[in-house]
PDB file of C-alpha atoms in Angstrom:
ATOM      1  CA  UNK R  46       0.849  48.728  -1.875  1.00  0.00           C
ATOM      2  CA  UNK R  47       0.157  49.897   1.653  1.00  0.00           C
ATOM      3  CA  UNK R  48       0.721  53.301   3.197  1.00  0.00           C
ATOM      4  CA  UNK R  49       2.699  52.950   6.422  1.00  0.00           C
ATOM      5  CA  UNK R  50       3.698  55.406   9.085  1.00  0.00           C
ATOM      6  CA  UNK R  51       7.093  56.262  10.545  1.00  0.00           C
ATOM      7  CA  UNK R  52       6.410  54.216  13.690  1.00  0.00           C
ATOM      8  CA  UNK R  53       8.844  51.328  13.308  1.00  0.00           C
ATOM      9  CA  UNK R  54       7.130  49.091  15.869  1.00  0.00           C
ATOM     10  CA  UNK R  55       3.793  49.419  14.057  1.00  0.00           C
ATOM     11  CA  UNK R  56       5.406  48.804  10.668  1.00  0.00           C
ATOM     12  CA  UNK R  57       7.071  45.632  11.953  1.00  0.00           C
ATOM     13  CA  UNK R  58       3.752  44.464  13.420  1.00  0.00           C
ATOM     14  CA  UNK R  59       1.987  45.159  10.135  1.00  0.00           C
ATOM     15  CA  UNK R  60       4.585  43.309   8.051  1.00  0.00           C
ATOM     16  CA  UNK R  61       4.586  40.329  10.378  1.00  0.00           C
ATOM     17  CA  UNK R  62       0.795  40.087  10.165  1.00  0.00           C
ATOM     18  CA  UNK R  63       0.763  39.997   6.361  1.00  0.00           C
ATOM     19  CA  UNK R  64       0.446  36.517   4.969  1.00  0.00           C
ATOM     20  CA  UNK R  65       1.777  37.085   1.476  1.00  0.00           C
ATOM     21  CA  UNK R  66       3.825  34.734  -0.656  1.00  0.00           C
ATOM     22  CA  UNK R  67       5.681  36.254  -3.600  1.00  0.00           C
ATOM     23  CA  UNK R  68       4.769  35.244  -7.130  1.00  0.00           C
ATOM     24  CA  UNK R  69       7.153  32.713  -8.736  1.00  0.00           C
ATOM     25  CA  UNK R  70       8.724  35.379 -10.969  1.00  0.00           C
ATOM     26  CA  UNK R  71       9.218  37.670  -7.976  1.00  0.00           C
ATOM     27  CA  UNK R  72      10.734  34.833  -5.986  1.00  0.00           C
ATOM     28  CA  UNK R  73      13.204  34.171  -8.820  1.00  0.00           C
ATOM     29  CA  UNK R  74      14.203  37.862  -8.900  1.00  0.00           C
ATOM     30  CA  UNK R  75      14.762  37.789  -5.146  1.00  0.00           C
ATOM     31  CA  UNK R  76      17.006  34.735  -5.475  1.00  0.00           C
ATOM     32  CA  UNK R  77      19.013  36.469  -8.184  1.00  0.00           C
ATOM     33  CA  UNK R  78      19.450  39.562  -5.993  1.00  0.00           C
ATOM     34  CA  UNK R  79      21.410  37.458  -3.510  1.00  0.00           C
ATOM     35  CA  UNK R  80      24.397  37.595  -5.835  1.00  0.00           C
ATOM     36  CA  UNK R  81      26.692  35.217  -7.587  1.00  0.00           C
ATOM     37  CA  UNK R  82      27.842  31.900  -6.216  1.00  0.00           C
ATOM     38  CA  UNK R  83      31.380  31.970  -4.949  1.00  0.00           C
ATOM     39  CA  UNK R  84      31.215  35.293  -3.113  1.00  0.00           C
ATOM     40  CA  UNK R  85      31.632  34.011   0.411  1.00  0.00           C
ATOM     41  CA  UNK R  86      32.690  36.133   3.328  1.00  0.00           C
ATOM     42  CA  UNK R  87      34.906  35.159   6.204  1.00  0.00           C
ATOM     43  CA  UNK R  88      31.905  33.723   8.042  1.00  0.00           C
ATOM     44  CA  UNK R  89      31.555  31.062   5.332  1.00  0.00           C
ATOM     45  CA  UNK R  90      27.848  31.798   4.887  1.00  0.00           C
ATOM     46  CA  UNK R  91      27.939  34.184   1.974  1.00  0.00           C
ATOM     47  CA  UNK R  92      27.804  37.266   4.141  1.00  0.00           C
ATOM     48  CA  UNK R  93      30.464  39.700   2.978  1.00  0.00           C
ATOM     49  CA  UNK R  94      31.463  42.610   5.181  1.00  0.00           C
ATOM     50  CA  UNK R  95      31.616  46.096   3.725  1.00  0.00           C
ATOM     51  CA  UNK R  96      35.373  46.082   4.181  1.00  0.00           C
ATOM     52  CA  UNK R  97      35.684  42.818   2.231  1.00  0.00           C
ATOM     53  CA  UNK R  98      33.334  44.096  -0.461  1.00  0.00           C
ATOM     54  CA  UNK R  99      35.166  47.382  -0.983  1.00  0.00           C
ATOM     55  CA  UNK R 100      38.438  45.483  -1.273  1.00  0.00           C
ATOM     56  CA  UNK R 101      37.247  43.442  -4.262  1.00  0.00           C
ATOM     57  CA  UNK R 102      38.639  44.364  -7.707  1.00  0.00           C
ATOM     58  CA  UNK R 103      35.065  44.349  -9.094  1.00  0.00           C
ATOM     59  CA  UNK R 104      34.042  46.971  -6.528  1.00  0.00           C
ATOM     60  CA  UNK R 105      37.002  49.209  -7.358  1.00  0.00           C
ATOM     61  CA  UNK R 106      36.394  48.909 -11.104  1.00  0.00           C
ATOM     62  CA  UNK R 107      32.701  49.689 -10.668  1.00  0.00           C
ATOM     63  CA  UNK R 108      33.537  52.780  -8.619  1.00  0.00           C
ATOM     64  CA  UNK R 109      35.936  53.975 -11.319  1.00  0.00           C
ATOM     65  CA  UNK R 110      33.323  53.513 -14.046  1.00  0.00           C
ATOM     66  CA  UNK R 111      30.670  55.245 -11.979  1.00  0.00           C
ATOM     67  CA  UNK R 112      32.997  58.185 -11.309  1.00  0.00           C
ATOM     68  CA  UNK R 113      33.618  58.524 -15.040  1.00  0.00           C
ATOM     69  CA  UNK R 114      29.898  58.504 -15.782  1.00  0.00           C
ATOM     70  CA  UNK R 115      29.066  61.123 -13.182  1.00  0.00           C
ATOM     71  CA  UNK R 116      32.043  63.464 -13.722  1.00  0.00           C
ATOM     72  CA  UNK R 117      31.191  66.820 -15.212  1.00  0.00           C
ATOM     73  CA  UNK R 118      32.702  67.289 -18.677  1.00  0.00           C
ATOM     74  CA  UNK R 119      35.366  69.910 -19.229  1.00  0.00           C
ATOM     75  CA  UNK R 120      33.760  72.935 -20.835  1.00  0.00           C
ATOM     76  CA  UNK R 121      35.633  75.215 -23.213  1.00  0.00           C
ATOM     77  CA  UNK R 122      33.953  78.609 -23.270  1.00  0.00           C
ATOM     78  CA  UNK R 123      36.403  80.283 -25.667  1.00  0.00           C
ATOM     79  CA  UNK R 124      34.750  81.983 -28.612  1.00  0.00           C
ATOM     80  CA  UNK R 125      35.275  80.176 -31.903  1.00  0.00           C
ATOM     81  CA  UNK R 126      36.413  76.880 -30.407  1.00  0.00           C
ATOM     82  CA  UNK R 127      34.490  73.666 -30.628  1.00  0.00           C
TER      83      UNK R 127
END
């Protein structure tokens, strides 16, 4: 881990000068983060625009589930009710 400053040009220079190869397990995780096969954007290269992504049924379903998880529960503050 390296502390870096808020100077973007210096950060880019620092990162470019590092000669680090990820461990095999890390490399595998990075490959998996690229997503599932078959999700190809209009460019044909696997790059999906935000508009395309938000139009997918999986995106909409995930948003619905997330909204349910983060919604505050209804509280009943009447005395004697459970």
